[in-house]
PDB file of C-alpha atoms in Angstrom:
ATOM      1  CA  UNK A  20      -0.028  -0.003  -0.008  1.00 82.00           C
ATOM      2  CA  UNK A  21       1.364   3.361  -0.974  1.00 88.00           C
ATOM      3  CA  UNK A  22       2.149   5.602   1.908  1.00 93.00           C
ATOM      4  CA  UNK A  23       2.601   9.409   1.600  1.00 96.00           C
ATOM      5  CA  UNK A  24       4.022  11.224   4.710  1.00 97.00           C
ATOM      6  CA  UNK A  25       4.354  14.908   5.081  1.00 97.00           C
ATOM      7  CA  UNK A  26       6.193  16.785   7.681  1.00 96.00           C
ATOM      8  CA  UNK A  27       5.713  18.878   9.514  1.00 97.00           C
ATOM      9  CA  UNK A  28       1.964  18.586   9.908  1.00 96.00           C
ATOM     10  CA  UNK A  29       1.754  21.952  11.616  1.00 96.00           C
ATOM     11  CA  UNK A  30       3.984  24.868  10.870  1.00 95.00           C
ATOM     12  CA  UNK A  31       3.795  28.327  12.363  1.00 95.00           C
ATOM     13  CA  UNK A  32       6.210  30.783  10.979  1.00 92.00           C
ATOM     14  CA  UNK A  33       6.926  34.519  10.946  1.00 94.00           C
ATOM     15  CA  UNK A  34       6.530  36.705   7.912  1.00 95.00           C
ATOM     16  CA  UNK A  35       9.814  36.981   6.025  1.00 96.00           C
ATOM     17  CA  UNK A  36      11.254  33.598   7.125  1.00 96.00           C
ATOM     18  CA  UNK A  37      12.046  30.602   4.938  1.00 96.00           C
ATOM     19  CA  UNK A  38      10.966  27.136   5.523  1.00 95.00           C
ATOM     20  CA  UNK A  39      10.620  23.703   3.788  1.00 97.00           C
ATOM     21  CA  UNK A  40       7.854  21.145   3.847  1.00 98.00           C
ATOM     22  CA  UNK A  41       8.806  17.593   3.074  1.00 98.00           C
ATOM     23  CA  UNK A  42       6.835  14.848   1.377  1.00 97.00           C
ATOM     24  CA  UNK A  43       8.112  11.280   1.504  1.00 96.00           C
ATOM     25  CA  UNK A  44       6.385   8.466  -0.321  1.00 95.00           C
ATOM     26  CA  UNK A  45       6.885   4.680  -0.420  1.00 93.00           C
ATOM     27  CA  UNK A  46       6.572   3.702  -4.067  1.00 85.00           C
ATOM     28  CA  UNK A  47       8.579   4.240  -7.206  1.00 82.00           C
ATOM     29  CA  UNK A  48       6.682   7.026  -8.821  1.00 81.00           C
ATOM     30  CA  UNK A  49       7.809   9.999 -10.862  1.00 80.00           C
ATOM     31  CA  UNK A  50       4.641  12.001 -10.661  1.00 90.00           C
ATOM     32  CA  UNK A  51       3.929  14.174  -7.688  1.00 94.00           C
ATOM     33  CA  UNK A  52       1.597  17.110  -7.097  1.00 96.00           C
ATOM     34  CA  UNK A  53       1.344  19.883  -4.649  1.00 97.00           C
ATOM     35  CA  UNK A  54      -2.052  21.391  -3.794  1.00 97.00           C
ATOM     36  CA  UNK A  55      -3.209  24.276  -1.594  1.00 97.00           C
ATOM     37  CA  UNK A  56      -6.383  24.202   0.429  1.00 94.00           C
ATOM     38  CA  UNK A  57      -7.892  27.217   2.205  1.00 94.00           C
ATOM     39  CA  UNK A  58     -10.360  26.402   5.018  1.00 90.00           C
ATOM     40  CA  UNK A  59     -13.698  25.082   3.640  1.00 86.00           C
ATOM     41  CA  UNK A  60     -12.429  25.379   0.110  1.00 89.00           C
ATOM     42  CA  UNK A  61     -11.308  23.100  -2.732  1.00 90.00           C
ATOM     43  CA  UNK A  62      -7.846  22.041  -3.781  1.00 93.00           C
ATOM     44  CA  UNK A  63      -5.906  24.449  -5.870  1.00 93.00           C
ATOM     45  CA  UNK A  64      -3.076  22.965  -7.970  1.00 93.00           C
ATOM     46  CA  UNK A  65       0.226  24.577  -7.299  1.00 96.00           C
ATOM     47  CA  UNK A  66       2.812  22.276  -9.018  1.00 95.00           C
ATOM     48  CA  UNK A  67       2.930  19.194 -11.135  1.00 93.00           C
ATOM     49  CA  UNK A  68       6.276  17.402 -10.979  1.00 93.00           C
ATOM     50  CA  UNK A  69       6.604  14.718 -13.631  1.00 87.00           C
ATOM     51  CA  UNK A  70      10.255  13.601 -13.589  1.00 85.00           C
ATOM     52  CA  UNK A  71      13.186  13.076 -11.395  1.00 85.00           C
ATOM     53  CA  UNK A  72      14.974  16.340 -10.697  1.00 86.00           C
ATOM     54  CA  UNK A  73      11.994  18.468 -11.644  1.00 89.00           C
ATOM     55  CA  UNK A  74      11.983  21.871 -10.031  1.00 94.00           C
ATOM     56  CA  UNK A  75       9.221  24.423 -10.387  1.00 96.00           C
ATOM     57  CA  UNK A  76       8.840  27.899  -8.907  1.00 97.00           C
ATOM     58  CA  UNK A  77       5.907  30.136  -8.602  1.00 95.00           C
ATOM     59  CA  UNK A  78       6.287  33.352  -6.586  1.00 96.00           C
ATOM     60  CA  UNK A  79       7.485  32.541  -3.110  1.00 96.00           C
ATOM     61  CA  UNK A  80       7.033  28.721  -3.507  1.00 97.00           C
ATOM     62  CA  UNK A  81       9.426  26.236  -5.074  1.00 98.00           C
ATOM     63  CA  UNK A  82       8.807  22.563  -5.411  1.00 98.00           C
ATOM     64  CA  UNK A  83      11.319  19.767  -6.287  1.00 97.00           C
ATOM     65  CA  UNK A  84      11.203  16.063  -6.855  1.00 95.00           C
ATOM     66  CA  UNK A  85      13.858  13.414  -6.127  1.00 94.00           C
ATOM     67  CA  UNK A  86      12.391  10.119  -7.270  1.00 91.00           C
ATOM     68  CA  UNK A  87      15.398   8.122  -6.207  1.00 92.00           C
ATOM     69  CA  UNK A  88      14.987   9.346  -2.579  1.00 93.00           C
ATOM     70  CA  UNK A  89      11.168   9.237  -2.967  1.00 94.00           C
ATOM     71  CA  UNK A  90      11.133  12.777  -1.630  1.00 95.00           C
ATOM     72  CA  UNK A  91       9.557  16.081  -2.762  1.00 97.00           C
ATOM     73  CA  UNK A  92      10.100  19.435  -1.020  1.00 98.00           C
ATOM     74  CA  UNK A  93       8.053  22.605  -0.994  1.00 98.00           C
ATOM     75  CA  UNK A  94      10.203  25.544  -0.135  1.00 98.00           C
ATOM     76  CA  UNK A  95       8.749  28.783   1.106  1.00 96.00           C
ATOM     77  CA  UNK A  96      10.844  31.967   0.705  1.00 96.00           C
ATOM     78  CA  UNK A  97      10.166  35.072   2.730  1.00 95.00           C
ATOM     79  CA  UNK A  98       6.736  33.953   3.827  1.00 94.00           C
ATOM     80  CA  UNK A  99       3.760  36.343   3.842  1.00 95.00           C
ATOM     81  CA  UNK A 100       0.437  35.999   5.575  1.00 95.00           C
ATOM     82  CA  UNK A 101      -1.418  35.208   2.343  1.00 95.00           C
ATOM     83  CA  UNK A 102       0.425  31.830   2.238  1.00 96.00           C
ATOM     84  CA  UNK A 103      -1.432  30.607   5.319  1.00 97.00           C
ATOM     85  CA  UNK A 104      -3.283  27.449   4.173  1.00 97.00           C
ATOM     86  CA  UNK A 105      -2.999  23.701   4.202  1.00 96.00           C
ATOM     87  CA  UNK A 106      -0.616  22.164   1.689  1.00 97.00           C
ATOM     88  CA  UNK A 107      -0.962  18.666   0.434  1.00 96.00           C
ATOM     89  CA  UNK A 108       1.347  16.559  -1.644  1.00 97.00           C
ATOM     90  CA  UNK A 109      -0.160  13.706  -3.693  1.00 96.00           C
ATOM     91  CA  UNK A 110       1.491  10.827  -5.526  1.00 94.00           C
ATOM     92  CA  UNK A 111       0.279   9.240  -8.708  1.00 89.00           C
ATOM     93  CA  UNK A 112       1.589   5.694  -9.019  1.00 79.00           C
ATOM     94  CA  UNK A 113      -0.256   4.644 -12.085  1.00 79.00           C
ATOM     95  CA  UNK A 114       1.368   4.061 -15.480  1.00 75.00           C
ATOM     96  CA  UNK A 115      -1.210   5.923 -17.477  1.00 77.00           C
ATOM     97  CA  UNK A 116      -3.492   8.889 -17.226  1.00 76.00           C
ATOM     98  CA  UNK A 117      -6.550   8.589 -15.000  1.00 78.00           C
ATOM     99  CA  UNK A 118      -4.735   6.936 -11.995  1.00 86.00           C
ATOM    100  CA  UNK A 119      -5.703   7.663  -8.411  1.00 91.00           C
ATOM    101  CA  UNK A 120      -3.916  10.221  -6.311  1.00 94.00           C
ATOM    102  CA  UNK A 121      -2.767   9.267  -2.890  1.00 95.00           C
ATOM    103  CA  UNK A 122      -2.615  12.276  -0.642  1.00 96.00           C
ATOM    104  CA  UNK A 123      -0.458  13.087   2.321  1.00 96.00           C
ATOM    105  CA  UNK A 124      -1.904  14.222   5.678  1.00 95.00           C
ATOM    106  CA  UNK A 125      -1.373  17.869   4.791  1.00 96.00           C
ATOM    107  CA  UNK A 126       0.753  20.609   6.351  1.00 96.00           C
ATOM    108  CA  UNK A 127      -1.285  23.337   8.032  1.00 96.00           C
ATOM    109  CA  UNK A 128       0.806  26.499   7.558  1.00 96.00           C
ATOM    110  CA  UNK A 129       0.204  29.618   9.608  1.00 96.00           C
ATOM    111  CA  UNK A 130       2.226  32.787   8.753  1.00 96.00           C
ATOM    112  CA  UNK A 131       2.250  35.250  11.597  1.00 93.00           C
ATOM    113  CA  UNK A 132       2.878  39.009  11.071  1.00 86.00           C
TER     114      UNK A 132
ATOM    115  CA  UNK B  16     -10.955  29.551 -17.606  1.00 76.00           C
ATOM    116  CA  UNK B  17     -12.805  26.267 -17.676  1.00 80.00           C
ATOM    117  CA  UNK B  18     -13.531  24.739 -14.287  1.00 91.00           C
ATOM    118  CA  UNK B  19     -15.186  21.770 -12.587  1.00 95.00           C
ATOM    119  CA  UNK B  20     -18.488  22.611 -11.056  1.00 96.00           C
ATOM    120  CA  UNK B  21     -20.440  20.692  -8.375  1.00 97.00           C
ATOM    121  CA  UNK B  22     -23.966  20.854  -6.998  1.00 96.00           C
ATOM    122  CA  UNK B  23     -25.226  21.227  -4.389  1.00 96.00           C
ATOM    123  CA  UNK B  24     -22.596  23.008  -2.316  1.00 96.00           C
ATOM    124  CA  UNK B  25     -24.137  21.599   0.858  1.00 97.00           C
ATOM    125  CA  UNK B  26     -26.455  18.659   1.326  1.00 97.00           C
ATOM    126  CA  UNK B  27     -28.051  17.689   4.573  1.00 98.00           C
ATOM    127  CA  UNK B  28     -29.727  14.197   4.642  1.00 97.00           C
ATOM    128  CA  UNK B  29     -30.995  11.817   7.150  1.00 97.00           C
ATOM    129  CA  UNK B  30     -29.326   8.430   7.840  1.00 97.00           C
ATOM    130  CA  UNK B  31     -30.522   5.828   5.449  1.00 97.00           C
ATOM    131  CA  UNK B  32     -31.593   8.223   2.708  1.00 98.00           C
ATOM    132  CA  UNK B  33     -30.215   8.170  -0.765  1.00 98.00           C
ATOM    133  CA  UNK B  34     -28.203  11.168  -2.058  1.00 98.00           C
ATOM    134  CA  UNK B  35     -26.974  12.069  -5.448  1.00 97.00           C
ATOM    135  CA  UNK B  36     -24.063  14.418  -5.785  1.00 98.00           C
ATOM    136  CA  UNK B  37     -23.625  16.094  -9.160  1.00 97.00           C
ATOM    137  CA  UNK B  38     -20.559  17.220 -11.081  1.00 97.00           C
ATOM    138  CA  UNK B  39     -19.931  18.860 -14.411  1.00 97.00           C
ATOM    139  CA  UNK B  40     -16.288  18.161 -15.376  1.00 95.00           C
ATOM    140  CA  UNK B  41     -14.377  20.406 -17.678  1.00 93.00           C
ATOM    141  CA  UNK B  42     -15.627  20.102 -21.220  1.00 90.00           C
ATOM    142  CA  UNK B  43     -13.716  17.549 -23.340  1.00 89.00           C
ATOM    143  CA  UNK B  44     -11.984  16.039 -20.353  1.00 92.00           C
ATOM    144  CA  UNK B  45     -11.824  12.258 -20.478  1.00 91.00           C
ATOM    145  CA  UNK B  46     -11.026  11.078 -16.956  1.00 94.00           C
ATOM    146  CA  UNK B  47     -13.283  11.716 -13.953  1.00 95.00           C
ATOM    147  CA  UNK B  48     -12.826  11.051 -10.252  1.00 97.00           C
ATOM    148  CA  UNK B  49     -14.527  11.340  -6.911  1.00 98.00           C
ATOM    149  CA  UNK B  50     -12.617  11.935  -3.699  1.00 98.00           C
ATOM    150  CA  UNK B  51     -13.774  12.655  -0.206  1.00 97.00           C
ATOM    151  CA  UNK B  52     -12.266  14.470   2.760  1.00 95.00           C
ATOM    152  CA  UNK B  53     -13.632  13.939   6.243  1.00 95.00           C
ATOM    153  CA  UNK B  54     -13.372  17.117   8.291  1.00 91.00           C
ATOM    154  CA  UNK B  55      -9.759  17.739   9.375  1.00 87.00           C
ATOM    155  CA  UNK B  56      -8.459  14.725   7.588  1.00 89.00           C
ATOM    156  CA  UNK B  57      -6.618  13.994   4.305  1.00 90.00           C
ATOM    157  CA  UNK B  58      -8.175  13.607   0.908  1.00 95.00           C
ATOM    158  CA  UNK B  59      -9.168  10.038   0.037  1.00 96.00           C
ATOM    159  CA  UNK B  60      -9.672   8.535  -3.424  1.00 96.00           C
ATOM    160  CA  UNK B  61     -13.064   6.921  -4.072  1.00 97.00           C
ATOM    161  CA  UNK B  62     -13.350   6.075  -7.740  1.00 97.00           C
ATOM    162  CA  UNK B  63     -12.122   6.942 -11.219  1.00 95.00           C
ATOM    163  CA  UNK B  64     -14.069   6.671 -14.456  1.00 94.00           C
ATOM    164  CA  UNK B  65     -13.056   6.591 -18.120  1.00 92.00           C
ATOM    165  CA  UNK B  66     -14.800   5.629 -21.306  1.00 89.00           C
ATOM    166  CA  UNK B  67     -18.076   5.198 -19.549  1.00 90.00           C
ATOM    167  CA  UNK B  68     -16.910   2.697 -16.952  1.00 93.00           C
ATOM    168  CA  UNK B  69     -15.180   2.564 -13.639  1.00 95.00           C
ATOM    169  CA  UNK B  70     -11.469   2.236 -14.102  1.00 93.00           C
ATOM    170  CA  UNK B  71     -10.445   1.964 -10.435  1.00 93.00           C
ATOM    171  CA  UNK B  72     -12.106   2.119  -7.043  1.00 94.00           C
ATOM    172  CA  UNK B  73     -10.962   2.098  -3.460  1.00 95.00           C
ATOM    173  CA  UNK B  74     -12.012  -0.017  -0.610  1.00 94.00           C
ATOM    174  CA  UNK B  75     -14.236   2.855   0.562  1.00 95.00           C
ATOM    175  CA  UNK B  76     -16.263   2.566  -2.582  1.00 96.00           C
ATOM    176  CA  UNK B  77     -18.479  -0.333  -1.607  1.00 94.00           C
ATOM    177  CA  UNK B  78     -21.898  -1.403  -2.853  1.00 95.00           C
ATOM    178  CA  UNK B  79     -23.531   1.634  -1.305  1.00 96.00           C
ATOM    179  CA  UNK B  80     -21.819   3.884  -3.862  1.00 97.00           C
ATOM    180  CA  UNK B  81     -22.301   4.078  -7.627  1.00 97.00           C
ATOM    181  CA  UNK B  82     -21.251   6.505 -10.287  1.00 97.00           C
ATOM    182  CA  UNK B  83     -22.843   7.437 -13.522  1.00 95.00           C
ATOM    183  CA  UNK B  84     -22.311   9.656 -16.543  1.00 92.00           C
ATOM    184  CA  UNK B  85     -25.937  10.006 -17.662  1.00 85.00           C
ATOM    185  CA  UNK B  86     -25.246  12.455 -20.415  1.00 86.00           C
ATOM    186  CA  UNK B  87     -22.295  14.194 -22.154  1.00 77.00           C
ATOM    187  CA  UNK B  88     -21.688  16.605 -19.319  1.00 86.00           C
ATOM    188  CA  UNK B  89     -22.802  15.341 -15.866  1.00 93.00           C
ATOM    189  CA  UNK B  90     -20.945  12.898 -13.671  1.00 96.00           C
ATOM    190  CA  UNK B  91     -22.809  11.724 -10.540  1.00 97.00           C
ATOM    191  CA  UNK B  92     -22.040   9.992  -7.347  1.00 98.00           C
ATOM    192  CA  UNK B  93     -24.936   8.156  -5.614  1.00 98.00           C
ATOM    193  CA  UNK B  94     -24.883   6.903  -2.058  1.00 97.00           C
ATOM    194  CA  UNK B  95     -27.818   4.546  -1.643  1.00 96.00           C
ATOM    195  CA  UNK B  96     -28.272   4.490   2.148  1.00 95.00           C
ATOM    196  CA  UNK B  97     -26.270   7.117   3.897  1.00 97.00           C
ATOM    197  CA  UNK B  98     -24.502   6.489   7.185  1.00 96.00           C
ATOM    198  CA  UNK B  99     -23.269   9.036   9.728  1.00 97.00           C
ATOM    199  CA  UNK B 100     -19.664   8.253   8.659  1.00 96.00           C
ATOM    200  CA  UNK B 101     -20.457   9.312   5.061  1.00 97.00           C
ATOM    201  CA  UNK B 102     -20.460  12.951   6.268  1.00 98.00           C
ATOM    202  CA  UNK B 103     -17.575  14.590   4.480  1.00 97.00           C
ATOM    203  CA  UNK B 104     -16.683  16.978   1.706  1.00 96.00           C
ATOM    204  CA  UNK B 105     -16.880  15.252  -1.697  1.00 98.00           C
ATOM    205  CA  UNK B 106     -14.738  16.483  -4.434  1.00 97.00           C
ATOM    206  CA  UNK B 107     -15.104  15.768  -8.148  1.00 97.00           C
ATOM    207  CA  UNK B 108     -12.067  16.074 -10.323  1.00 96.00           C
ATOM    208  CA  UNK B 109     -11.214  15.616 -14.093  1.00 95.00           C
ATOM    209  CA  UNK B 110      -8.162  15.135 -16.256  1.00 92.00           C
ATOM    210  CA  UNK B 111      -7.914  16.183 -19.854  1.00 87.00           C
ATOM    211  CA  UNK B 112      -6.600  13.810 -22.421  1.00 78.00           C
ATOM    212  CA  UNK B 113      -4.561  10.645 -22.781  1.00 75.00           C
ATOM    213  CA  UNK B 114      -1.037  11.449 -21.594  1.00 77.00           C
ATOM    214  CA  UNK B 115      -2.063  14.232 -19.301  1.00 81.00           C
ATOM    215  CA  UNK B 116      -2.018  13.812 -15.562  1.00 85.00           C
ATOM    216  CA  UNK B 117      -3.099  16.897 -13.718  1.00 89.00           C
ATOM    217  CA  UNK B 118      -6.387  16.596 -11.919  1.00 93.00           C
ATOM    218  CA  UNK B 119      -8.614  19.660 -11.668  1.00 94.00           C
ATOM    219  CA  UNK B 120     -10.827  19.707  -8.609  1.00 95.00           C
ATOM    220  CA  UNK B 121     -14.305  21.086  -8.160  1.00 96.00           C
ATOM    221  CA  UNK B 122     -15.311  23.203  -5.222  1.00 95.00           C
ATOM    222  CA  UNK B 123     -16.817  20.224  -3.341  1.00 96.00           C
ATOM    223  CA  UNK B 124     -20.178  19.266  -1.899  1.00 97.00           C
ATOM    224  CA  UNK B 125     -20.351  19.159   1.890  1.00 97.00           C
ATOM    225  CA  UNK B 126     -22.532  16.200   2.852  1.00 98.00           C
ATOM    226  CA  UNK B 127     -23.885  16.162   6.388  1.00 98.00           C
ATOM    227  CA  UNK B 128     -25.717  12.986   7.476  1.00 98.00           C
ATOM    228  CA  UNK B 129     -27.831  13.384  10.618  1.00 97.00           C
TER     229      UNK B 129
END
């Protein structure tokens, strides 16, 4: 059974600081996704990582994928309050389109002024 | 920008009743999914659907659940006899074409079973 583990599960940080969220998974997969969820809202796609060594950046967020280590990171640079949300990583272990996503537990990020 | 839509946004039902949750995936998308999220927990896969049939289902998706694509646009999830533990947010998602992987999620339907 595929396991996806995120840490930390709760993260409280000050504005302007940097931090990294980690996502470990237990299968050989080279497709990993990061989503953001605001309270009571849906899942907003942040990054789609489709190969080993993939790195993507959008604003203050940067995601990377190391399929050999089965690890993805989401790095936050100079955090701002607007980044407060829950961040989920999800792994797709199928060989074709249409495969299920297995989600991590989520990291609840709070950015304090 | 095209988006997945879901109705209703909130459904309250009594235990034992049947509910149908509706989704309109992004037009021309080929793959459809249902996920659920119990309050405060992670998102869990229920079922995927392609070419008018179920392609994969999880252990949660038992005989009480069914999916249907009754026409060219709607994708429905039916729960025949709801239980208290079915209370959750239900998300529909879709993926575009063969060879694409990103899943686009709808806004969700909050189901409350009393």
